[in-house]
Coordinates of C-alpha atoms in Angstrom, one line a residue:
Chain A
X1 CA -169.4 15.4 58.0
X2 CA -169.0 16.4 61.5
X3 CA -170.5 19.7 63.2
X4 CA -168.0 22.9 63.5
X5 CA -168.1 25.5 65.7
X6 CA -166.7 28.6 66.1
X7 CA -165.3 29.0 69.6
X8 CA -163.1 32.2 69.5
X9 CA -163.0 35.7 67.0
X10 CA -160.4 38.3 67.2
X11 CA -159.1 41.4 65.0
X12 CA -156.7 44.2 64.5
X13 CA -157.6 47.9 64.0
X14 CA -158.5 48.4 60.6
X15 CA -156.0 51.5 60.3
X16 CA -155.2 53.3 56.8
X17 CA -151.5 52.2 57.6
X18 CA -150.6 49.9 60.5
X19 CA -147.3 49.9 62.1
X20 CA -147.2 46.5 62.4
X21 CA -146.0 44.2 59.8
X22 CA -148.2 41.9 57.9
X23 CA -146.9 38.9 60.4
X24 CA -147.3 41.1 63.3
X25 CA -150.9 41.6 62.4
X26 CA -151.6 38.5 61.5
X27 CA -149.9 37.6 65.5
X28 CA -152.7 40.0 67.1
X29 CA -155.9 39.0 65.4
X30 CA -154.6 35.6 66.0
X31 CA -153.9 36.1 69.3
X32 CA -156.6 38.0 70.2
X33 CA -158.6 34.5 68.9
X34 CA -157.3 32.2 70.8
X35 CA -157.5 34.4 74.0
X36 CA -161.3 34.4 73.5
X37 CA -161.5 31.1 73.5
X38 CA -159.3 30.4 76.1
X39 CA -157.1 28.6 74.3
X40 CA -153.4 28.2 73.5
X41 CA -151.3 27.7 70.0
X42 CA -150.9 24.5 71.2
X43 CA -154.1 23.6 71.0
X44 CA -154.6 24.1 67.7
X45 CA -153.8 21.4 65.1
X46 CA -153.9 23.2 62.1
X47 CA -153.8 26.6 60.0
X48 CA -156.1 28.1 57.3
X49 CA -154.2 31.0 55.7
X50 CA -156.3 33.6 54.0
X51 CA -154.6 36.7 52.2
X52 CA -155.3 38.3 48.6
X53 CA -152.5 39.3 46.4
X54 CA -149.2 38.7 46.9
X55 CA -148.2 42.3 45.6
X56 CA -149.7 44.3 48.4
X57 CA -147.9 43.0 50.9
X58 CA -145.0 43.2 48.3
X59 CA -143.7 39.9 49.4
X60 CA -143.8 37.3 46.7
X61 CA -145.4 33.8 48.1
X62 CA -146.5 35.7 51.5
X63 CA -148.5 32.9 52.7
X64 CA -145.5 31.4 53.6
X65 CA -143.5 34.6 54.9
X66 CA -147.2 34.7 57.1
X67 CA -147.1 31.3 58.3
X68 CA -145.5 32.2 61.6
X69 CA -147.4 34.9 62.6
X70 CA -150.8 32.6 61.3
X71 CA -149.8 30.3 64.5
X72 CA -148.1 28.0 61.7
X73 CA -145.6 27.4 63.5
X74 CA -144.8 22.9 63.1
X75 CA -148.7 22.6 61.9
X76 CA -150.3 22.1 58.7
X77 CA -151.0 25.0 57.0
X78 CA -152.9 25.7 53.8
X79 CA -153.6 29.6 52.3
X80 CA -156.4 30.1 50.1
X81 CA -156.7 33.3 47.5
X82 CA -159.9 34.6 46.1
X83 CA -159.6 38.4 46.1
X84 CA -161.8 40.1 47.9
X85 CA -163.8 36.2 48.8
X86 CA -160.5 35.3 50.7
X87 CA -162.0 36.2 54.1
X88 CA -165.0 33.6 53.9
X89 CA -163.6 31.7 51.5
X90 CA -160.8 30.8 54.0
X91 CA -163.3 30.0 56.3
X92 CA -165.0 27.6 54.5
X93 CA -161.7 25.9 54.0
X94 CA -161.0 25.8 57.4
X95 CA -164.4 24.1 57.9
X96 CA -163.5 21.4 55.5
X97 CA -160.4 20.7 58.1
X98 CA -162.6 20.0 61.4
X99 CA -165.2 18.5 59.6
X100 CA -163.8 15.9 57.7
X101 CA -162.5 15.0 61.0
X102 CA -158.9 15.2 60.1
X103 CA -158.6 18.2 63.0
X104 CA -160.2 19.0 65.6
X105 CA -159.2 22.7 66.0
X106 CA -158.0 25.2 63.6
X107 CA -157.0 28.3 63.7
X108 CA -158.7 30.5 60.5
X109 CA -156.7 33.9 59.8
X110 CA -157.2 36.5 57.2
X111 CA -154.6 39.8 56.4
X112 CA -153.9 42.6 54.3
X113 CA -151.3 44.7 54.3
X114 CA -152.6 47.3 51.6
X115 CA -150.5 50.3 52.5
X116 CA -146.8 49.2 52.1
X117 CA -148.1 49.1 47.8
X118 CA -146.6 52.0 46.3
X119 CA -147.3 54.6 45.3
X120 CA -150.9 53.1 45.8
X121 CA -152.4 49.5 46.4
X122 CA -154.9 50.1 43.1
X123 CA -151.7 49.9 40.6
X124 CA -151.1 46.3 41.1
X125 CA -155.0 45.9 40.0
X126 CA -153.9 47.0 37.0
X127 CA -152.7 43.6 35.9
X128 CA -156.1 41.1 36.9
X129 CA -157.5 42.2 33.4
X130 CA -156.8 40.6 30.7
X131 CA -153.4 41.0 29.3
X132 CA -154.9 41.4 25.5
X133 CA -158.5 42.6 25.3
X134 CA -158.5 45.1 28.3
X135 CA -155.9 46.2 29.8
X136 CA -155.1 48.2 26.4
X137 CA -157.8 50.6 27.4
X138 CA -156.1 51.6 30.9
X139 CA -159.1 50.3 32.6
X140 CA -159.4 50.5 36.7
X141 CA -161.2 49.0 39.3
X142 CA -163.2 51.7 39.8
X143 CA -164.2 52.4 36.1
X144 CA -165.4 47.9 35.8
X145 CA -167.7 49.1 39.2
X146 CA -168.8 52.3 37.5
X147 CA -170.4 50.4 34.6
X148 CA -171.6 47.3 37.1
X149 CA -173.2 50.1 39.5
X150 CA -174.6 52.1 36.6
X151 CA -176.2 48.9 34.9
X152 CA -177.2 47.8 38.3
X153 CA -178.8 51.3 39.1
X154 CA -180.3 51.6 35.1
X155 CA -181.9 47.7 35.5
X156 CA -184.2 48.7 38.4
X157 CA -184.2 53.0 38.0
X158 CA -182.4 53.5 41.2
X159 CA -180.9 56.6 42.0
X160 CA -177.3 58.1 42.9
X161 CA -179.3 58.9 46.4
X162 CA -180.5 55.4 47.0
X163 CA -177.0 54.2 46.7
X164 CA -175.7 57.1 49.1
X165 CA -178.2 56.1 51.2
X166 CA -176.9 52.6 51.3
X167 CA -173.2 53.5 51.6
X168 CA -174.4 55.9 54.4
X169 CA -176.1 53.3 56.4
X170 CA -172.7 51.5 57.1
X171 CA -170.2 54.2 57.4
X172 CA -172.5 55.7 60.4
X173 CA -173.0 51.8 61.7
X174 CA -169.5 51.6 61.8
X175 CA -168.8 54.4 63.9
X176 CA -169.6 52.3 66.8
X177 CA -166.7 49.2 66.0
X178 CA -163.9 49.8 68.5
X179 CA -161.7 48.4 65.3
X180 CA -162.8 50.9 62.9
X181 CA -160.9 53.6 61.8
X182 CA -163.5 56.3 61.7
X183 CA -164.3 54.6 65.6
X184 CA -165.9 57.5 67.7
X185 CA -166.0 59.8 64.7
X186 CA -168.6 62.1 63.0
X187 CA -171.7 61.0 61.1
X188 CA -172.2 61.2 57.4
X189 CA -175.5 62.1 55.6
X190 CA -176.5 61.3 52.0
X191 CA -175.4 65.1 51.2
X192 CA -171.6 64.6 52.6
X193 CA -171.4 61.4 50.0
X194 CA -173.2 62.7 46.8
X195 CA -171.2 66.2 47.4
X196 CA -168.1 64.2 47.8
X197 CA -165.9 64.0 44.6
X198 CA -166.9 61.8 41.4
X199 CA -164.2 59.3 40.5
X200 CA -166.0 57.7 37.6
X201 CA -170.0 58.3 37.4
X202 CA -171.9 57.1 38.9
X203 CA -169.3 56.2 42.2
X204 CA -167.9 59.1 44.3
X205 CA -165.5 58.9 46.6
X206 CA -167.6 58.3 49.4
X207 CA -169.0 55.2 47.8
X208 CA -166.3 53.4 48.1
X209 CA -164.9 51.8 51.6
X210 CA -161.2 52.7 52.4
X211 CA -157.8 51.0 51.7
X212 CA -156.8 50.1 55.3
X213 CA -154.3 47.5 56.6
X214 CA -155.4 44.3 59.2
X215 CA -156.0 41.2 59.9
X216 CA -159.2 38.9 61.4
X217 CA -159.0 35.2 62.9
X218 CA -161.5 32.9 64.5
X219 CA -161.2 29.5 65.7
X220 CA -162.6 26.7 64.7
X221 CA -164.1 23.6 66.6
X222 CA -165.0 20.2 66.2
X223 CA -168.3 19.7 68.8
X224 CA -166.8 17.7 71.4
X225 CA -164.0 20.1 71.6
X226 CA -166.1 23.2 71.8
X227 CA -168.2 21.8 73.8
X228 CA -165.2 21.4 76.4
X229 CA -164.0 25.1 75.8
X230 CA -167.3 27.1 75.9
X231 CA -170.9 26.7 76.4
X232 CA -171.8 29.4 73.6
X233 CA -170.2 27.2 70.4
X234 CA -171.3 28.9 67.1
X235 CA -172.1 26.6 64.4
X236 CA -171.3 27.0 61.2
X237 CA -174.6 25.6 59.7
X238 CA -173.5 25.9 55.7
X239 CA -170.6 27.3 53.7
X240 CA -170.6 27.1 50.2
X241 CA -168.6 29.1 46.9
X242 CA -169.3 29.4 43.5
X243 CA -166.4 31.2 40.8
X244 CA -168.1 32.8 37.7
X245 CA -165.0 33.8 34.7
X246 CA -162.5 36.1 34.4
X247 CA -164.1 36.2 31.0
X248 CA -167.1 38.6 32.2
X249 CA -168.1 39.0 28.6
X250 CA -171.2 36.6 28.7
X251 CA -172.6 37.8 31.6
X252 CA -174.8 40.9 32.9
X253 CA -174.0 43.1 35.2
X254 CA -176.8 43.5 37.3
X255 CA -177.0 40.4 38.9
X256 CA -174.4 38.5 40.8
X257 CA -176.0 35.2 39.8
X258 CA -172.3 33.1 41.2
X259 CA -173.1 34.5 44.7
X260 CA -177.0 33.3 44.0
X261 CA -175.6 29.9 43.4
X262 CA -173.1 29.9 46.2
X263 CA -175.8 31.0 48.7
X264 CA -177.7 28.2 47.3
X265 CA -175.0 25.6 48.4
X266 CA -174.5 27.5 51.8
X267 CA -178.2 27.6 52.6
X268 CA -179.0 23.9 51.2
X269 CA -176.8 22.4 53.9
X270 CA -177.9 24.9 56.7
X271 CA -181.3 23.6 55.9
X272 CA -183.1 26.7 55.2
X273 CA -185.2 26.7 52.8
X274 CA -186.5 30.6 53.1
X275 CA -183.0 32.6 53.6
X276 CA -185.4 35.8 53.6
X277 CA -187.5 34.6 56.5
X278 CA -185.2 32.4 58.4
X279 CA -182.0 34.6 58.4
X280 CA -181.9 36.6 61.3
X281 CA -178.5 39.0 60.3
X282 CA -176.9 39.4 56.9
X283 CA -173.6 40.6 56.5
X284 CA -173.0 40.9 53.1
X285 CA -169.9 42.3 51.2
X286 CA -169.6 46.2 50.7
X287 CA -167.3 47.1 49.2
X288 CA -169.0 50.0 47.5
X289 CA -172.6 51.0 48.6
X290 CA -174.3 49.9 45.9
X291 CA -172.6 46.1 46.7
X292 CA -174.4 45.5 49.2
X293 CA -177.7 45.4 47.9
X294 CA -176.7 43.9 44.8
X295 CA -175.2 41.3 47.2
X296 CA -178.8 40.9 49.4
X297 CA -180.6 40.5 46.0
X298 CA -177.6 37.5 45.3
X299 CA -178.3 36.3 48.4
X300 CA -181.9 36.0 47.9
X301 CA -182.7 37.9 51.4
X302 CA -184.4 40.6 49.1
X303 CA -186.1 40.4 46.2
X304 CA -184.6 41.3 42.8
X305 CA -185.5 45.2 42.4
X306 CA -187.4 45.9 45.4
X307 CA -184.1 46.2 47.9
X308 CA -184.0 49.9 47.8
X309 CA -187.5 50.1 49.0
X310 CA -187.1 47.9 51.6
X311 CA -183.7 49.9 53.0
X312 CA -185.8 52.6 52.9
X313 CA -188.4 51.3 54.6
X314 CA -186.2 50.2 57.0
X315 CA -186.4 46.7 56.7
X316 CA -182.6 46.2 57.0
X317 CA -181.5 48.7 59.8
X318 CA -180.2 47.0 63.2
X319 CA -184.2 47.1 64.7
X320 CA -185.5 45.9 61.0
X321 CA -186.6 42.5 60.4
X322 CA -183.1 41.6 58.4
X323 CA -180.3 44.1 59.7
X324 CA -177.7 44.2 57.4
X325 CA -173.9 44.9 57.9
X326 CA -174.3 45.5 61.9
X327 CA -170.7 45.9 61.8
X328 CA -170.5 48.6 59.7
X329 CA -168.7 47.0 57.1
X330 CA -165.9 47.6 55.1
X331 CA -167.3 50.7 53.9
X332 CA -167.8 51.4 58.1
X333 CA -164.6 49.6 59.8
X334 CA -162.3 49.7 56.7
X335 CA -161.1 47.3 53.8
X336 CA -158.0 45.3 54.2
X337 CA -159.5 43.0 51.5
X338 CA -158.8 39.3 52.4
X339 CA -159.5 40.4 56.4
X340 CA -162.4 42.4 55.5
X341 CA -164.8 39.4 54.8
X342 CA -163.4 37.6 58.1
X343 CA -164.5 40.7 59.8
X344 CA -168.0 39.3 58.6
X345 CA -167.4 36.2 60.2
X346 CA -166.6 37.7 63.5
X347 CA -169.7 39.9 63.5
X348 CA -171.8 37.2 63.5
X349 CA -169.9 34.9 66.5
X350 CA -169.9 38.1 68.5
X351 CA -174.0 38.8 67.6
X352 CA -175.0 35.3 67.6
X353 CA -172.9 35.3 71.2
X354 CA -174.7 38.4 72.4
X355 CA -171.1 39.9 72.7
X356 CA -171.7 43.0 70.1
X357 CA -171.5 45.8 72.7
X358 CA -172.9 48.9 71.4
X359 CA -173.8 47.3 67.7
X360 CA -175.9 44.8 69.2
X361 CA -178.3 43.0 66.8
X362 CA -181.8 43.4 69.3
X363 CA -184.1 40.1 69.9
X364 CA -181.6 37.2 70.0
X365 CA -180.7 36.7 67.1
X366 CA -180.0 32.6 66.0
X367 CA -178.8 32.5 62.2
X368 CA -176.5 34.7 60.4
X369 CA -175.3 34.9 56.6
X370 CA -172.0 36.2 55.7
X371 CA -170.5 36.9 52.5
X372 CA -167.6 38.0 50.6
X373 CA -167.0 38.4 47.0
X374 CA -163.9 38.8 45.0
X375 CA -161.4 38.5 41.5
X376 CA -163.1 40.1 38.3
X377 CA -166.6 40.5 39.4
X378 CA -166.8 36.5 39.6
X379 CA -166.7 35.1 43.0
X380 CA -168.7 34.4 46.3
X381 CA -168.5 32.8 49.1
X382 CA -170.9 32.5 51.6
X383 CA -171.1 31.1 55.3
X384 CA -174.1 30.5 57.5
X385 CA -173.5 30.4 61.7
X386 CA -176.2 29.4 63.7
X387 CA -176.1 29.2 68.0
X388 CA -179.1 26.6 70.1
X389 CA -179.5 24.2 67.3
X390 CA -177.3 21.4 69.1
Chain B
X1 CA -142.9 44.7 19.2
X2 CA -146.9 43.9 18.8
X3 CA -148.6 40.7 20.2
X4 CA -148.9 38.8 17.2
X5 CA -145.4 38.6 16.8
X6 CA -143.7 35.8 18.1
X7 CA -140.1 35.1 19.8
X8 CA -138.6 31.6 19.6
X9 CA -135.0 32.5 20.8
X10 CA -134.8 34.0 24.5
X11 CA -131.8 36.1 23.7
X12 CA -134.1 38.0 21.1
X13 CA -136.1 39.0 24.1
X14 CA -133.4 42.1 25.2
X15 CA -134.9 42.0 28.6
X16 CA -131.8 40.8 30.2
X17 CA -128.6 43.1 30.7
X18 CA -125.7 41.1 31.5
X19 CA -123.7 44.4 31.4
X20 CA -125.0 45.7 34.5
X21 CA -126.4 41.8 36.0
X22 CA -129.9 43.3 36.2
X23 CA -133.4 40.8 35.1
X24 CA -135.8 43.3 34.8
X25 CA -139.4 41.9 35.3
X26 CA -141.6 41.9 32.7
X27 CA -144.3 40.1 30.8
X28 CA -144.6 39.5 27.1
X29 CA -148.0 38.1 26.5
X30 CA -149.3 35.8 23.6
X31 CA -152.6 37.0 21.9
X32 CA -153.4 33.0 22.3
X33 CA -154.7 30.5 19.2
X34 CA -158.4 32.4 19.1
X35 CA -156.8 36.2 19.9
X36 CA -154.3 35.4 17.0
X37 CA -157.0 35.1 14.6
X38 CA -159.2 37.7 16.5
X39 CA -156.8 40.0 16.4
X40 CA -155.6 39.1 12.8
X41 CA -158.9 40.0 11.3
X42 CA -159.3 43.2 13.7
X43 CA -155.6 44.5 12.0
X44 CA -156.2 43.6 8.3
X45 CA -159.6 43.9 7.6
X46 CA -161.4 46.1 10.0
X47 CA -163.5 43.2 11.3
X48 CA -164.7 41.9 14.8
X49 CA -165.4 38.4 15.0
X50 CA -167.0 35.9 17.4
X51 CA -166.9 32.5 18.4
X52 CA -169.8 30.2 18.3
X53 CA -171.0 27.2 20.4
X54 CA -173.7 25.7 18.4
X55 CA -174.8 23.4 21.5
X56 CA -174.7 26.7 24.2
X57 CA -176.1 28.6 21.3
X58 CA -173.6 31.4 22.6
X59 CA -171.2 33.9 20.1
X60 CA -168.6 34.8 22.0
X61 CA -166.6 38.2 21.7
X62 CA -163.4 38.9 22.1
X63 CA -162.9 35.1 20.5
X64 CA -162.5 31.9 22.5
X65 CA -160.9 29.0 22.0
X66 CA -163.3 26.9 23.9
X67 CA -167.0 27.0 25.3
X68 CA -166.6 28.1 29.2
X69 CA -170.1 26.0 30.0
X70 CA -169.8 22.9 28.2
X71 CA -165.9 22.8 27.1
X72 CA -166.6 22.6 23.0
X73 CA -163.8 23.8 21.3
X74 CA -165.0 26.5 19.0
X75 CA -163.7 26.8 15.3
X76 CA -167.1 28.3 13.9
X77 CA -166.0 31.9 13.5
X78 CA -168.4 34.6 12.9
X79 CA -168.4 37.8 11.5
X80 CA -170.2 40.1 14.0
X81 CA -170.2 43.4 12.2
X82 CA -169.1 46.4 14.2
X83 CA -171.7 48.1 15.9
X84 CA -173.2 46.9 19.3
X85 CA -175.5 48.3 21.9
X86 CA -174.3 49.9 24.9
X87 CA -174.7 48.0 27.8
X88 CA -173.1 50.7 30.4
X89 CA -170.9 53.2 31.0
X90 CA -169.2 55.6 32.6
X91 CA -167.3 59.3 33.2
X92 CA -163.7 58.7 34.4
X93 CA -162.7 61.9 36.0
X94 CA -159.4 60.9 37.5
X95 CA -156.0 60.1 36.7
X96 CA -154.2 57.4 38.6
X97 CA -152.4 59.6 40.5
X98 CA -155.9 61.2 41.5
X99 CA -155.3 64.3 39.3
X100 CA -158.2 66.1 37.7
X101 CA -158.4 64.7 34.5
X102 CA -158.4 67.2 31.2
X103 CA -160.6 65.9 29.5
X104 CA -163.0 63.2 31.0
X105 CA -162.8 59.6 29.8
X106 CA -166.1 58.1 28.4
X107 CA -165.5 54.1 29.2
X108 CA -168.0 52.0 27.7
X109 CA -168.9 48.0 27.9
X110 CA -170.8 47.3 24.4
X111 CA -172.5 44.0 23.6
X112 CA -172.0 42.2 20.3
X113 CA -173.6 39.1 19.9
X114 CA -173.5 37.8 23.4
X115 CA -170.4 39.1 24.3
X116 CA -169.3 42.8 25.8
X117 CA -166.3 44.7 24.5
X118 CA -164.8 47.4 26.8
X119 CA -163.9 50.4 25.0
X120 CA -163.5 54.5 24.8
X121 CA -167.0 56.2 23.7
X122 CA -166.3 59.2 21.1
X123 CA -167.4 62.1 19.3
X124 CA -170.6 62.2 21.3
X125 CA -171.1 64.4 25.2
X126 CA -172.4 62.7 28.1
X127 CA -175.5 64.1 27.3
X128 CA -176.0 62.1 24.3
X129 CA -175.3 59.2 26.1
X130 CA -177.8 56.4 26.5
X131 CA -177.6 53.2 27.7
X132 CA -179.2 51.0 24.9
X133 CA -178.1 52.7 21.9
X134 CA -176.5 51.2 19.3
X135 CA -172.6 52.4 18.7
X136 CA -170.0 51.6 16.2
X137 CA -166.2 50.5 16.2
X138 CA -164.5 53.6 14.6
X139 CA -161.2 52.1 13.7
X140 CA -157.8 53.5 13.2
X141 CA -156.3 54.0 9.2
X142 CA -154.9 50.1 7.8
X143 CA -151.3 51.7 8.1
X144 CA -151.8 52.3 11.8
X145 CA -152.9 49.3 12.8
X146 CA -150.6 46.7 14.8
X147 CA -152.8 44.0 15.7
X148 CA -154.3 45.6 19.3
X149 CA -157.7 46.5 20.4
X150 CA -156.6 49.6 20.0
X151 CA -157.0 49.2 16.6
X152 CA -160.1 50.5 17.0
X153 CA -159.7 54.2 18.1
X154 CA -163.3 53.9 19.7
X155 CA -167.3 53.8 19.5
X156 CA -169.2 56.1 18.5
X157 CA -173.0 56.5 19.0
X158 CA -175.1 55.8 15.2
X159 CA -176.3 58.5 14.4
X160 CA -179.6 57.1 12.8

């Protein structure tokens, strides 16, 4: 296999509902990309595509309505679905591009158009359950994360507060993310999020990161190309995925044991061998508050049980030993699902660069984990950059 | 028309209106060669039944076809009784169109065997409610049934 590097990251606003259509969004965070690099759509090769479901877009087989505003233009180009996993998943699919050696450049984008779903994008969830034994019963997204998050919360006795804590941490980190919606705005405390409105016990509206519309891209490198373009390549030192069932009968709740076994992969070809010592920034997917941790324990940069401690102790904020989410997140910068977890992806080129502006990760940071998780509870994907380890 | 039933002709399905040259999208699912059975028994006698993979040492509920970790197809059916313990749950307070629900919904995912059922909790508060207690399938009259998971109305707690 041959090394990959990350050489440019761009996005669009993460806005609660764009202007722009899904192909002009797709055109900025591309755009925005390449610029960063220096770089031209000529000089890319290829395309990895990245967006979730068809239906919130409302455009039936939208990776290839996307293709044109994805730089597609004349070039191979692939899309990859995973739900909310798209935005890293693509990325590792990208990866596979460069370093097989069959390009030398591709251009990675992720988008979301969540707002033109009507009369919101949560009725085409409806349908991922299955057709027979649960979708009789009505069920929502929100009620499946209300009984993950409450098993999650019984297994280790934490508390409604722990998880506002959690969910606070990022919407005030993302405050300072020039894309984020709530950019500039007020901070939250734990009050403002367990006073805000129950949905399903135990998650309150606050819990939960907003339905937004946008779009992330980076570009990919092989290393004598990046090499040429920049003298701050990002390496992508692992990648690896892991899909549990749709079928989440046989499994518990309180432990995302595919993202365990993904990070595994990812961390095995990076060469670490202790993620919770060697990983300098996490960016794991949060959805919902409580996701995140559930997601570091997955990830095994906490230990099983003991994460709420350590976020209390401040082991994970930006001048902690791990920070975690220094972009705010999804529940900070917003949620347009497939270009959320490229948003992850771009945190880390931009902090492993020293390029993060006001969210800057302090003490040079070297390695970075990122990862998104998607479909019924079942998938992960995870991607480890690196910088100096030429 | 319920899921057990079956359609062989297309233009029994009614879903196409040449009148007005409209296609109307829709899905009419299969209950599948394990949900026919599953369901089957759920409809005519009152009964939940599992799945068993002898080598995974796994009973698997709702019923499936095949083994999902070593690809055994399953024809050892088991009776699993009808009361579980509840794994988790939750209060919905919300309608879809984020109305204030009436009356709250009490959602619960129940283990039997080593599977988990999703279903409505009843005729207990949220005060009773504990993670870990053992509840029971409270189904609907013979009459009413039509081959659904809703043939069960819901759980209740046991009152022991």
């Amino acid at each position: 296999m041959r090394k990959v590097a990350v050489v440019g990251a761009g996005m669009t606003k993460f806005a609660r509902r764009a202007l722009e259509t899904p192909k002009e969004l797709s055109y900025q965070a591309s755009k925005a990309a390449l610029d960063s690099a220096g770089m031209k759509l000529k000089d890319i090769d290829c395309v990895a595509h990245g967006s979730a479901p068809d239906a919130f877009d409302g455009i039936h087989q939208k990776g290839e309505y996307l293709a044109d505003g994805c730089g597609g233009w004349n070039k191979p180009t692939m899309r990859v679905f995973v739900g909310g996993a798209t935005g890293v998943h693509a990325i590792a699919h990208g990866w596979y591009h460069v370093a097989s050696g069959l390009a030398d450049t591709c251009l990675v984008v992720c988008e979301e158009k969540m707002s033109s779903a009507m009369p919101h994008a949560q009725a085409f969830f409806l349908t991922i359950f299955d057709a027979i034994t649960e979708r009789a019963l009505g069920l929502n997204l929100i009620w499946i994360f209300a009984l993950e998050m409450k098993r999650y919360m019984e297994r280790y006795g934490y508390t409604k507060e722990d998880m506002a804590l959690s969910a606070m941490k990022n919407k005030n980190q993302g405050l300072k993310h020039p894309a984020s919606q709530f950019y500039g705005g007020n901070e939250l405390t734990v009050e403002d999020i367990l006073n805000s409105e129950v949905m399903a016990s135990p998650v309150s509206r606050l819990d939960v990161s907003p339905v937004s519309d946008g779009a992330a891209a980076i570009v990919l490198a092989s290393e004598r190309t990046a090499r040429r373009l920049t003298d701050k390549p990002v390496w992508i030192e692992g990648v690896g995925w892991c899909l549990d069932t749709a079928y989440w009968a046989t499994r518990d709740l309180y432990y995302p044991r595919y993202t365990e076994i993904a990070a595994r992969k990812a961390y095995k070809m990076a060469g670490i061998r202790e993620p919770h010592k060697e990983i300098n920034i996490a960016e794991p997917y949060d959805p919902f508050g409580y996701k995140q941790l559930h997601h570091m324990e997955g990830l095994l940069l906490s230990p099983k049980g003991k994460t709420v401690e350590l976020l209390r102790d401040g082991h994970f904020d930006m001048d902690g030993n791990l920070p975690m989410c220094p972009s705010g997140g999804l529940l900070g910068v917003g949620n347009p699902i497939a270009a959320a977890g490229t948003l992850k992806l771009c945190e880390l080129f931009w902090q492993l660069r020293g390029e993060a502006g006001e969210r800057q990760v302090p003490g040079n940071p070297r390695l970075g984990v990122a990862q998104a998780w998607g479909d019924l509870m079942q998938v992960s994907s995870v991607v480890v950059m690196g910088i100096n380890n030429a | 028309m319920g899921i057990l039933e079956r359609i062989t002709k297309n233009v029994d399905n009614k879903y196409w209106y040449p009148e007005n040259d409209t296609f109307p999208v829709k899905n009419r699912y299969t209950a599948g060669v394990a949900g026919q059975k599953f369901f089957q028994e759920l409809k005519d006698n009152g009964k939940i039944y599992g799945t068993t993979c002898a080598a995974c040492k796994l009973t698997f509920v709702p019923a499936k076809l095949f083994c999902e970790q070593c690809f055994a197809e399953l024809d050892d059916w088991v009776d699993v009784g009808t009361t579980g313990i509840l794994w988790s749950w939750t209060i919905a307070y919300k309608n879809k169109d984020d109305s204030k629900k009436e009356t709250p919904t009490l959602l619960a995912a129940i283990r039997l065997a080593d599977g988990l059922l999703v279903h409505w909790l009843g005729e207990c508060s949220p005060e009773d409610v504990e993670i870990g207690m053992p509840v029971t399938a409270v189904f609907k009259d013979p009459g009413e049934r039509e081959g659904s998971l809703l043939d069960i109305g819901h759980f209740k707690p046991v009152i022991s």
